[in-house]
XYZ file of C-alpha atoms in Angstrom:
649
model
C 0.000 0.000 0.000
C 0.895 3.651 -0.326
C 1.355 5.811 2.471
C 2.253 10.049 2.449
C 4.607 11.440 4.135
C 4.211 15.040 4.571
C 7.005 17.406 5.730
C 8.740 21.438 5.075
C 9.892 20.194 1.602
C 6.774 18.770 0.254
C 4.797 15.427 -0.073
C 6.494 12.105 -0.605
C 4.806 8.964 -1.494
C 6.438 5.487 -0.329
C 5.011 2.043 -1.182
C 5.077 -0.225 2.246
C 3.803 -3.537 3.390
C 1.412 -3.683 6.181
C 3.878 -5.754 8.539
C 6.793 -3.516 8.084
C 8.385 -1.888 11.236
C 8.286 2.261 10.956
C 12.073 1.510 11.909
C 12.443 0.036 8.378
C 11.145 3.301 6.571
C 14.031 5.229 7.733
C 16.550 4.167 4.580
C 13.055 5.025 2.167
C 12.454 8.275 3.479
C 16.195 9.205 3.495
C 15.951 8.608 -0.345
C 13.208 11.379 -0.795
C 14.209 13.906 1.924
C 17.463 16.299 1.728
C 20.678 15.063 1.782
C 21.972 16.618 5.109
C 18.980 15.058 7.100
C 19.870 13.776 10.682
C 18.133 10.053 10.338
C 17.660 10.146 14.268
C 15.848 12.982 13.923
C 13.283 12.127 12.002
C 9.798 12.073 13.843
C 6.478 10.989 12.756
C 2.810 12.408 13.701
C -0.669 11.889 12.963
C -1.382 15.902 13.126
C 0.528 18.737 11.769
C 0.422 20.445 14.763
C 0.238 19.364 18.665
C -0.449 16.003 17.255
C 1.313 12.525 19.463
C 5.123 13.043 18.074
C 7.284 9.868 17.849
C 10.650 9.184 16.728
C 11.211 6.332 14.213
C 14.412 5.326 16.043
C 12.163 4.370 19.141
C 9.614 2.168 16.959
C 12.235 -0.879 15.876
C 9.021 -3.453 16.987
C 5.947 -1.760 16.120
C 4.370 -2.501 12.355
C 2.544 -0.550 10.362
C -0.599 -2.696 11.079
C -0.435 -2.414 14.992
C -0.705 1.567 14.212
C -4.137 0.703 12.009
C -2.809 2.897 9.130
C -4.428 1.949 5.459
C -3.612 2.852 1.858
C -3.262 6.472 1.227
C -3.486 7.675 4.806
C -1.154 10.705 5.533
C 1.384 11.304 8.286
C 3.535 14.219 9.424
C 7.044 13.627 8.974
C 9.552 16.199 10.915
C 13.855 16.236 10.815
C 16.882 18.186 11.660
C 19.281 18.905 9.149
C 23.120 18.319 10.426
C 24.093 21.570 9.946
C 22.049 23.707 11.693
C 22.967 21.696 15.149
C 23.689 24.566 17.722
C 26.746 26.298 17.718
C 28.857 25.243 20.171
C 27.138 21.741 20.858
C 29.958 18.789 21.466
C 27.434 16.676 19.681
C 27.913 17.883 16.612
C 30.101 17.252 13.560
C 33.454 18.426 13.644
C 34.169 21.464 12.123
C 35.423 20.826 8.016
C 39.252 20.710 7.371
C 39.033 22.908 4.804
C 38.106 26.367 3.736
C 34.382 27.512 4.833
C 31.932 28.877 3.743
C 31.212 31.945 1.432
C 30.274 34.108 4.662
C 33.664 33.236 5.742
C 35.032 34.708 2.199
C 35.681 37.953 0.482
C 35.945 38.128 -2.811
C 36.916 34.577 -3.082
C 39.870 34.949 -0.515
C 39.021 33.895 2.975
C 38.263 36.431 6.087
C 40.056 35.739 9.236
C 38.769 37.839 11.773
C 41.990 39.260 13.826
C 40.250 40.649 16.818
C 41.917 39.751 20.027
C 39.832 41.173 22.995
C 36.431 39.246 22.674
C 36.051 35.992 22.466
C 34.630 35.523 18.748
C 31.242 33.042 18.608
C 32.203 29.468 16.967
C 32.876 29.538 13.075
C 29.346 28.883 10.656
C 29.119 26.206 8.494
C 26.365 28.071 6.646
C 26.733 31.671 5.396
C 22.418 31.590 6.440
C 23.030 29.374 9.421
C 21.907 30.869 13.332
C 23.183 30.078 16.852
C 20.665 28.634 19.181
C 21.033 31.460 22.412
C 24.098 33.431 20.789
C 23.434 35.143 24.344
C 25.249 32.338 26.045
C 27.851 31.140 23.394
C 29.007 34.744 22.395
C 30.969 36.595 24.838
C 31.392 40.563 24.119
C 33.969 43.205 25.237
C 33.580 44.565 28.251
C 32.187 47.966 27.495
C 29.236 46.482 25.154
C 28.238 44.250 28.244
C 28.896 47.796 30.039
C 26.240 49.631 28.330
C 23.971 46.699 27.955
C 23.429 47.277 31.500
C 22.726 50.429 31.727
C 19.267 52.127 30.719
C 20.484 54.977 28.375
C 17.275 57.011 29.718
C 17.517 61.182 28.975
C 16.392 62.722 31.617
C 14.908 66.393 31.702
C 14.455 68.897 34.114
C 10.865 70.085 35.473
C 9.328 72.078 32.701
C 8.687 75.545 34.600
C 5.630 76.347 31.992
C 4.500 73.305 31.370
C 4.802 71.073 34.368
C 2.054 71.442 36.695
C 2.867 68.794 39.526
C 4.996 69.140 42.759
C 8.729 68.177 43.117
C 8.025 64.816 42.903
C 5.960 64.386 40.163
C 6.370 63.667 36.610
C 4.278 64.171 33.411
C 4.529 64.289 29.836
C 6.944 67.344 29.187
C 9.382 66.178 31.740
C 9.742 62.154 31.881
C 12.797 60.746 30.745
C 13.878 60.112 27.154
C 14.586 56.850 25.285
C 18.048 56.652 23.739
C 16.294 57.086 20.169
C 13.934 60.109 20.911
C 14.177 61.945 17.394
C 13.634 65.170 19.658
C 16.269 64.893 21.351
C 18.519 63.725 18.411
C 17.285 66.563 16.497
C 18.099 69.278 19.145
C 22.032 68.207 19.640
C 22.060 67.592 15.769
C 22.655 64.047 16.072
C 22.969 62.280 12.686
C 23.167 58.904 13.420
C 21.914 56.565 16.387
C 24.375 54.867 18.143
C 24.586 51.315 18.052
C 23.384 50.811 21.654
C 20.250 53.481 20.928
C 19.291 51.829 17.923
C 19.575 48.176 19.662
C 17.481 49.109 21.616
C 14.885 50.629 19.393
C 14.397 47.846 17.675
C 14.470 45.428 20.439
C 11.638 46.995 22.167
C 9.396 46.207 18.696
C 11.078 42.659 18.034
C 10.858 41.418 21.988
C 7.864 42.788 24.180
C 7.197 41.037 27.230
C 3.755 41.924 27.673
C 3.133 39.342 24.815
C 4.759 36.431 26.873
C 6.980 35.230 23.760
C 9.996 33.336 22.875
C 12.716 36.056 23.302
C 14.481 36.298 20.077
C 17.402 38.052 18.623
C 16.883 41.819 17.478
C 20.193 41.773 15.317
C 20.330 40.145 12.003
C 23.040 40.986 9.325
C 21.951 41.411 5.917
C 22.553 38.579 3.030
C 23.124 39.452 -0.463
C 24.106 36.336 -1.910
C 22.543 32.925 -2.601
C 22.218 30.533 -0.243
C 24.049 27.097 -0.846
C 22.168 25.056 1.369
C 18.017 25.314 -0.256
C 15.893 23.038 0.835
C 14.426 22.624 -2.141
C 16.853 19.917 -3.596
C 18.078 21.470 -6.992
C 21.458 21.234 -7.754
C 23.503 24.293 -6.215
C 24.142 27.884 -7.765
C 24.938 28.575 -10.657
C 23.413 25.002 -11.903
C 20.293 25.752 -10.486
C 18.105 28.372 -7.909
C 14.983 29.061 -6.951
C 12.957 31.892 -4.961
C 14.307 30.210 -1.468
C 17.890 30.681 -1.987
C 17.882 33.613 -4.659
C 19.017 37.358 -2.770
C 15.733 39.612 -2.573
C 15.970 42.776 -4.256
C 18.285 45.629 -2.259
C 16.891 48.747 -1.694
C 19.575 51.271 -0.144
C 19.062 54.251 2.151
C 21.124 55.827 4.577
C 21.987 53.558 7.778
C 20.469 55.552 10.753
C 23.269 54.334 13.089
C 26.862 53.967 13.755
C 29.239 51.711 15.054
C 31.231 54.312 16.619
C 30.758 58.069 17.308
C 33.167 59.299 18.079
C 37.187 59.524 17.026
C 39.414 60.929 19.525
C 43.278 60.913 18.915
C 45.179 61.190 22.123
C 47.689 63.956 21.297
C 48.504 66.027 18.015
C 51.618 64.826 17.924
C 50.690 61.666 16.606
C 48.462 63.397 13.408
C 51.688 65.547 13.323
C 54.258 62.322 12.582
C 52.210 61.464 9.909
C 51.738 64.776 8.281
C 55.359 64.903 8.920
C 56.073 62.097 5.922
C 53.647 63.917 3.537
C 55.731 67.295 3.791
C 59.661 66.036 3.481
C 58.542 63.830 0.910
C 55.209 65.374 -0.758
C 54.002 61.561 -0.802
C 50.839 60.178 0.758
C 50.845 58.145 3.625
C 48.361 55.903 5.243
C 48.662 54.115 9.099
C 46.978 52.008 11.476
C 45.442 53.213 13.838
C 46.229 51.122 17.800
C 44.227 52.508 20.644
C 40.930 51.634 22.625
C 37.265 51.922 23.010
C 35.497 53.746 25.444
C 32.422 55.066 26.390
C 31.196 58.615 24.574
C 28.753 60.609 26.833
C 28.168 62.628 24.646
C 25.729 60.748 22.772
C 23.325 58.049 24.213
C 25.221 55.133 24.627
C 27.915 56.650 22.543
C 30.854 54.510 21.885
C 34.294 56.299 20.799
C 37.731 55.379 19.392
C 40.448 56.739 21.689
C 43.912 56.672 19.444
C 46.916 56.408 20.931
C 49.314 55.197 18.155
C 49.674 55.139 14.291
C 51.685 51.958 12.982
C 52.442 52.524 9.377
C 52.914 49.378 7.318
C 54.949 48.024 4.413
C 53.631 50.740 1.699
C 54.646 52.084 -2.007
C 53.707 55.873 -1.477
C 52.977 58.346 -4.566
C 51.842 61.639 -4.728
C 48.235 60.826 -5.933
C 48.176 57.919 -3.798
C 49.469 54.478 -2.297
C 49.810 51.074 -2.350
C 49.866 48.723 0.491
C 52.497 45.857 0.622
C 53.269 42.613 2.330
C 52.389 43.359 6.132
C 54.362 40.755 7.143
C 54.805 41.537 11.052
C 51.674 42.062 11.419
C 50.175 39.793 13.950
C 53.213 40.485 16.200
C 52.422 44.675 16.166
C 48.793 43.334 17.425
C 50.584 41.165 20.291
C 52.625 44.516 21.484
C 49.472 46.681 20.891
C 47.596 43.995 22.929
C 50.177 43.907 25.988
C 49.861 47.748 26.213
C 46.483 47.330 26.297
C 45.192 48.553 22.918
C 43.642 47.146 19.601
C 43.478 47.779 15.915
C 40.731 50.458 15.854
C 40.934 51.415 11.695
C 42.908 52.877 9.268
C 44.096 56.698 8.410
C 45.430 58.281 4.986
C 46.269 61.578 3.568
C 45.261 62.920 0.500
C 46.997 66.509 0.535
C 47.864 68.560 -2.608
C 50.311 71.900 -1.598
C 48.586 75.077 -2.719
C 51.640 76.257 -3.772
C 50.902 79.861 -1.777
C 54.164 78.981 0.560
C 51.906 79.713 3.845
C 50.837 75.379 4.470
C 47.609 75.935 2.612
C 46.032 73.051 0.839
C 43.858 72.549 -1.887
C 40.178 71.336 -1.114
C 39.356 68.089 -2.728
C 36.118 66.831 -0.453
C 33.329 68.991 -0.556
C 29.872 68.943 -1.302
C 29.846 69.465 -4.446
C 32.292 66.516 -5.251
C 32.889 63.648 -2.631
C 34.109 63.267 0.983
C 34.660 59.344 0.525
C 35.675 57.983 -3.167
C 33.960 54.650 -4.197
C 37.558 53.311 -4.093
C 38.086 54.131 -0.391
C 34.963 53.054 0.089
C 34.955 49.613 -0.981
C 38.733 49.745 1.005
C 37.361 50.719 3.840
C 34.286 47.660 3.329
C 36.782 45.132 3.102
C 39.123 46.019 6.293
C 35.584 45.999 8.512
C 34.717 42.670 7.025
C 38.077 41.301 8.585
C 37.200 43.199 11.839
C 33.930 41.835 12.664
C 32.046 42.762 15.919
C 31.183 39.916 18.233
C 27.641 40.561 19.737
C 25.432 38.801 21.659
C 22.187 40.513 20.339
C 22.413 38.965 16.900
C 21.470 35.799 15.386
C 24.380 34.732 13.794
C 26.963 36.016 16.364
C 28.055 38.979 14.393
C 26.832 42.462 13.205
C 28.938 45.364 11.816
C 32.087 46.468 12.727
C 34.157 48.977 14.824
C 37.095 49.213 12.090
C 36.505 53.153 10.861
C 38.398 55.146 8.521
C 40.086 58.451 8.699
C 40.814 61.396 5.857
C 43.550 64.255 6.145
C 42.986 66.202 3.315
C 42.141 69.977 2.991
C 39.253 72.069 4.154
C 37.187 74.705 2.248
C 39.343 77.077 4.202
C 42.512 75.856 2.792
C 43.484 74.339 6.498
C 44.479 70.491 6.885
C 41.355 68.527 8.734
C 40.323 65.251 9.220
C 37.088 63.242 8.423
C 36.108 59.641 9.888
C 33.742 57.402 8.407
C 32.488 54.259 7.965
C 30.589 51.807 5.450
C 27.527 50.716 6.189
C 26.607 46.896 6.527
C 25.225 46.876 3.366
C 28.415 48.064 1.635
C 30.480 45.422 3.682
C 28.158 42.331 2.655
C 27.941 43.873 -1.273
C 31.238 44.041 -1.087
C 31.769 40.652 0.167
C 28.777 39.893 -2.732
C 30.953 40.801 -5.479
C 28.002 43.221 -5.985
C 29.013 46.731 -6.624
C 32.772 48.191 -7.624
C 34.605 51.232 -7.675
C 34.340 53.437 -10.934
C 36.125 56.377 -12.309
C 33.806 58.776 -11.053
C 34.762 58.892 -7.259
C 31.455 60.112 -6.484
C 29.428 57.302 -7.671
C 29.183 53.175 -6.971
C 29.003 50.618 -9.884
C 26.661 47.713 -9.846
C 28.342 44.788 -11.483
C 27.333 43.219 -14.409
C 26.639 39.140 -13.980
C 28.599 38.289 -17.136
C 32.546 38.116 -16.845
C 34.582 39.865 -19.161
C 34.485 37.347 -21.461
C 30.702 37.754 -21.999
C 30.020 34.352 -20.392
C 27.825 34.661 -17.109
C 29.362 34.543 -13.960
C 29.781 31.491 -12.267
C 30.214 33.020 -8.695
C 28.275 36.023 -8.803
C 24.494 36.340 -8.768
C 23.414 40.064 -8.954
C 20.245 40.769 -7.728
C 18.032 43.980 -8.576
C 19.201 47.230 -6.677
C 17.468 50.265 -6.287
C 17.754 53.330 -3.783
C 15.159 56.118 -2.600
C 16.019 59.932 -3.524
C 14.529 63.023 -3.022
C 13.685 64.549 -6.277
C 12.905 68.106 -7.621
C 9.694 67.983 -6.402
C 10.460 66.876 -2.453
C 8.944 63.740 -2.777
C 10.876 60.374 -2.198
C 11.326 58.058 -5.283
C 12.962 54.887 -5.770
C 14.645 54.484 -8.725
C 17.133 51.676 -10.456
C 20.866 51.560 -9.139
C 21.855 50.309 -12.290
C 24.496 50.939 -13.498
C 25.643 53.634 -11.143
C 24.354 55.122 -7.524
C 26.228 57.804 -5.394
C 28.209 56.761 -2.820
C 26.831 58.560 -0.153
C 24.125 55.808 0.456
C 27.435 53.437 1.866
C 28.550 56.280 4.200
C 28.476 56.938 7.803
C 29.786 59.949 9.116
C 31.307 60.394 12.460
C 32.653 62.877 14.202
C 36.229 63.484 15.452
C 38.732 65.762 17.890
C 41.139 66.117 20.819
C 41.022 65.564 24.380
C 41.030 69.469 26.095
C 43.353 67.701 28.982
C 45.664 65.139 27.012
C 46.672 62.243 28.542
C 48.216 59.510 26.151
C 49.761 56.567 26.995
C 52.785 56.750 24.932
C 54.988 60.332 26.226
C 58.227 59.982 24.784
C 60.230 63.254 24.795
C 61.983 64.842 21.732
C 62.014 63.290 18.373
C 61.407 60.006 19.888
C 62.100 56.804 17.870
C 62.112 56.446 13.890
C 58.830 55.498 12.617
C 58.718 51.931 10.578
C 59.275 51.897 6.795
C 60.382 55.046 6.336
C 63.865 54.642 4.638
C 63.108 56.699 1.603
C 62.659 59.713 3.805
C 65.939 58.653 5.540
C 64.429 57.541 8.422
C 65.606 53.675 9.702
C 65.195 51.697 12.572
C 68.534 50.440 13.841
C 70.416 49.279 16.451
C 71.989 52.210 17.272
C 69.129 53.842 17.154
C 67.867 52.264 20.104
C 70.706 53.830 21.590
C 70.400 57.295 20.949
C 66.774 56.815 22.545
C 67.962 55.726 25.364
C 71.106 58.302 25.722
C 68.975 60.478 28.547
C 68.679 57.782 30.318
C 72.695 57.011 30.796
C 72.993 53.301 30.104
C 71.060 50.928 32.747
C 70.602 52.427 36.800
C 70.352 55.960 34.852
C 67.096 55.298 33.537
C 65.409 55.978 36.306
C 67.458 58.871 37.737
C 66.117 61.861 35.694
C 62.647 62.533 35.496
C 61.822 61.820 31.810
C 64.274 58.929 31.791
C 61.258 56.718 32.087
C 59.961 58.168 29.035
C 62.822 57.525 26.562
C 61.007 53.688 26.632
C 57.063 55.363 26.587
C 56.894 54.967 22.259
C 54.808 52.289 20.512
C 57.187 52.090 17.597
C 60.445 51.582 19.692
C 58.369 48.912 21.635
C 57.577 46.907 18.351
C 61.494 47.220 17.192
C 62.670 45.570 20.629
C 59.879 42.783 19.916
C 61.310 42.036 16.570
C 64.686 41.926 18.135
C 63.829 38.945 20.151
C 65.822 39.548 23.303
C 63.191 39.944 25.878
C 60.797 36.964 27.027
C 57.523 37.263 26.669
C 57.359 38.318 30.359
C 59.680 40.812 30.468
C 57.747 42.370 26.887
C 54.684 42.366 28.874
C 56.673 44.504 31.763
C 58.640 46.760 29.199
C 54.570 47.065 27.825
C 53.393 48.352 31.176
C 56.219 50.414 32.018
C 56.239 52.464 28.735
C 52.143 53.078 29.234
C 51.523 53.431 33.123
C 55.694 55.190 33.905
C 55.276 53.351 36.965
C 58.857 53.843 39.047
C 58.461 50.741 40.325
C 57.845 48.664 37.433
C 61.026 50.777 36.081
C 63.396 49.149 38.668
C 62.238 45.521 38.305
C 62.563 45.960 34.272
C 66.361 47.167 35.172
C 66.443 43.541 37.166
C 65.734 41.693 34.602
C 68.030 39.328 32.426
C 66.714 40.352 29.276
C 67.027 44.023 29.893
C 70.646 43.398 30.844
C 71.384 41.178 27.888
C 70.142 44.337 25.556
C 72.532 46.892 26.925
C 75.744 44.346 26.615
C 74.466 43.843 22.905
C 74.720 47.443 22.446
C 77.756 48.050 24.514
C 79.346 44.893 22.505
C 78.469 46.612 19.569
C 79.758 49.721 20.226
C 76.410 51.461 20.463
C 76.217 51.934 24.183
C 74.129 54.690 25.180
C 76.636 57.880 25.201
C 77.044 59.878 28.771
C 76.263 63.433 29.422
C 78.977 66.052 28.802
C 79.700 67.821 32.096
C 78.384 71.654 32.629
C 82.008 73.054 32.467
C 82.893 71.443 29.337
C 79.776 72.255 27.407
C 80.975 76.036 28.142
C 84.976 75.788 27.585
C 83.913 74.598 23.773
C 81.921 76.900 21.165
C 79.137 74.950 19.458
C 80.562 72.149 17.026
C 83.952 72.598 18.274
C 85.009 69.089 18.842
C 88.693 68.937 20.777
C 91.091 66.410 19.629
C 91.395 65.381 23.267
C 88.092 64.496 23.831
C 88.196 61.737 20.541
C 91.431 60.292 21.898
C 89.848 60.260 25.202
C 86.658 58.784 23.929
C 88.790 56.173 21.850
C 91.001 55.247 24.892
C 87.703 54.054 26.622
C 87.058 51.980 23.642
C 90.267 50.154 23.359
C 90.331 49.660 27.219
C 87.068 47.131 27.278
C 88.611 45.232 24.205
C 90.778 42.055 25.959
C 93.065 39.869 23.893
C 93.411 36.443 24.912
């Protein structure tokens, strides 16, 4: 007889015999359901809903005949597919050898995420797969679980014309704010929500409790490409699709919120090193930027960037632009940014052009009227926050955005050198990652790709679903009209603001010229040996260091900190102590650096090799000589010292 098996991919008919066991269907239905089906989780019910659920694994002895089924009766069939087991579960299967998935991709290369201070949510094997309860499996940094706790409320003071209750009263025109009040945001000329105040925006219309529902996650990434695992049982893209795994089409408007608010750099000095490249060599430059995150009061739950250090990579630099190299030491920069307490935070250019008016003046590029953010630095800027992920807890797959941002030195409308921060939006980042959109000569406007390659053959990786975006027009009323086959690039923007502290306080003090930034030989600029000597000359070889007051500073620089860490003298240890002296200047930590072996074994290298830190001339004989008058008595005395520590044996 013929039974029918009903379940989320369709109907299936089987043929059976009346004194077959329901254990014996198992192999039958396996050959009409998906491939990835978990056979001990198939279940069987006479209802489709709240019906008397059974597992086939649990009916080995009972026939088809005991149950009192007949031909053509209908039953409920239910399964779990083995990959969408819950993240983190020891019960399921290991985790593939090999590359993953496309959301673990960009552009056909794989994303590693690099982040160091939270603890990042177990890889997907499916770019559309969820975690059961990412609340307990992903574990954020500690100033998102900071401002998860608090409220964000505004409050307001009693309305004196208004208000018509006592002292302790409240009303209308004097309760507290949400986070998200547009009246509020509207009256400090707030752009964008931060990401707290819009998490919680949408949380209160995803999860209300007055409802008594299943709490679910407010967060969900957005998906641009076409999903490899369909149900439906056609072969994968680009062999076959259907509506269930095929993209829906993207309509772009501005993101109302930001990742971060705020960009604060610690101390001009550190814009000023970089500007310093630009105007010896009238090249662009672009850095790293190493600092921390903090909170930002002065937006509800604001989050801000606090820079403390620019590392400047491996880079070919031009006067119209530049081009990254090999970072090779990279990962060991984040271990020495990490043991002084910081983390990558984004990424900082110029783009300066000399007036040519010989008072510093520059000519203004970004304006209105042109661009602030090419589509070239945009899509940049897309693919260095898809290898900085954030960890959250509040989304469904573990992830959402990113707090990589991107900063501009270019000229002003006023002539004056200024920066600009931004970031791409989410959308950007995944149609980016989509292969969706690419930069075009214009640098005011986005291209959507076309599906065929250059050869005229369609694309065998890229699907390229419809786009569209919402403008005002002429009129003032919003239309939606066709990306295709350019948009402005404003849509993929989100602005955020930037300054200085009014007290600085950096971590990193070093006095003077400090230590020779990385990669700058064709400037003349190189990090040697006895270079490290000449930073610490103040300091008077090893007990010295500590005897003047900025002796403890000559060590207080990020970039001498990462050349002693590819010298490989000190143990990991005494890095992580030469870390926290050179960013707290803690006296004490100062003397038990002096103690150690490593620190000792660094100034015999340089004494050995005849770079030991020079002493300080005496008062008397700084005024017996006139300036660069060097006595012949002083080199034979200097050379007598050097002779005397050399022993023959």
């Amino acid at each position: 007889m013929i039974l029918r098996f009903r379940g989320p991919d369709g109907t299936h008919r089987i043929v059976v015999n009346p004194t077959d066991t329901f254990y014996s269907l198992v192999p039958k239905l396996q050959n009409v359901l998906p491939v990835k089906v978990d056979p001990a989780s198939i279940t069987v019910s006479n209802q489709p809903a709240n019906g008397d659920v059974r597992y086939l694994k649990d009916l080995k002895h009972i026939t088809i005949q005991q149950v009192g089924l007949s031909n053509g009766d209908i039953l409920f069939v239910g399964y779990k597919e083995q990959s969408t087991l819950s993240n983190g579960d020891g019960k399921g299967p290991p985790p593939p050898s090999h590359t993953l998935s496309s959301s673990n991709r960009l552009n056909g290369a794989p994303v590693i995420p690099s982040r160091d201070l939270p603890v990042l949510p177990p890889p997907q094997t499916s770019p559309s797969q969820t975690i059961k309860n990412p609340w307990e499996v992903v574990k954020q940094s500690p100033l998102d679980d900071k401002l998860d706790q608090q409220d964000g409320k505004i409050m307001r003071p009693k309305d004196q014309k208004m208000c018509r209750h006592g002292p302790r009263g409240m009303c209308d025109y004097c309760m507290p704010l949400e986070p998200f009040a547009p009246e509020y945001l509207a009256e400090k000329k707030i752009k964008h929500l931060s990401f707290h105040s819009y998490l919680r925006k949408i949380n209160s219309a995803t999860n209300k409790p007055e409802l008594k529902s299943s709490y679910m996650p407010p967060l969900s990434e957005p998906f641009y490409r076409v999903k490899p695992d369909c149900p439906s049982g056609h072969p994968p893209w680009p062999e076959g699709i259907c509506t269930k795994c095929q993209p829906s089409a993207i309509t772009l408007q501005p993101q109302p919120f930001r990742m971060v608010d705020h960009v604060e750099f610690a101390s001009p000095t550190i814009i000023d090193s970089l500007l310093n490249f630009w105007r010896r060599s009238g090249s662009q430059r672009i850095g790293f930027l190493y600092g921390r995150l903090e909170e930002y009061t002065e937006v509800p739950l604001g989050v801000k960037a606090v820079v403390e250090a620019i590392f400047e990579p491996p880079q070919a630099d031009e006067p119209d632009g530049v081009t990254l190299q090999e970072w090779e030491n990279e990962k060991e920069v984040d271990e020495v940014a990490c043991l002084c307490g910081m983390q990558k935070l984004g990424v900082i250019f110029t783009d300066l052009i000399d007036a040519g008016k010989a008072d510093g003046s520059v000519i203004c590029k970004r304006h209105i009227d042109s661009y602030f953010l090419s589509s070239l630095e945009v899509a940049f800027a897309a693919r260095l926050q898809a290898q900085h992920p954030k960890p959250t807890k509040w989304s469904d797959t573990g992830f959402f955005g990113s707090n990589f941002v991107t900063c501009v030195v270019s000229g002003d409308e006023d002539g004056r050198i200024a920066i600009s921060a931004f970031q791409a939006s989410n959308s950007a980042v995944e149609m980016i990652k989509a292969d969706i959109v690419e930069p075009s000569a214009d640098p005011s406007v986005m291209l959507v790709r076309e599906e065929e390659d250059t050869d005229g053959l369609p694309s065998k990786s890229r699907y390229i679903p419809e786009v569209f975006f919402r403008r005002i027009n002429e009129y003032g009323v919003s239309v939606q009209e066709n990306a295709k086959p350019s948009f402005p690039v404003e849509y993929l923007l989100a602005t955020l603001t930037h300054g200085f502290p009014s007290d600085p306080n950096p971590k990193f003090r070093v006095t003077g010229l400090g230590f020779p930034i990385e990669n700058r030989q064709v400037v003349g600029e190189s990090q040697e040996v006895k270079t490290v000597a000449k930073q610490l000359s103040a300091s008077d070889g090893s007990s010295g260091l500590l005897q003047r007051d900025d002796g403890i500073l000559a060590l207080s620089d990020f970039h001498l900190l990462c050349f002693l860490h590819g010298l490989g003298i000190l143990s990991k240890d005494e890095e992580a102590l030469l870390c926290r002296v050179a960013t707290t200047h803690d006296l004490g930590d100062g003397f038990q650096l002096l103690q150690t072996p490593g620190w000792a074994t660094l100034l015999a290298i340089l004494q050995e090799s005849g770079e030991r830190p020079p002493k300080r001339s005496s008062p008397s004989s700084l005024q017996s000589s006139s300036p660069g008058e060097v006595h012949a008595d002083d080199r034979s005395r200097s050379l007598a010292k050097r002779i005397k520590r050399i022993s023959l044996k």
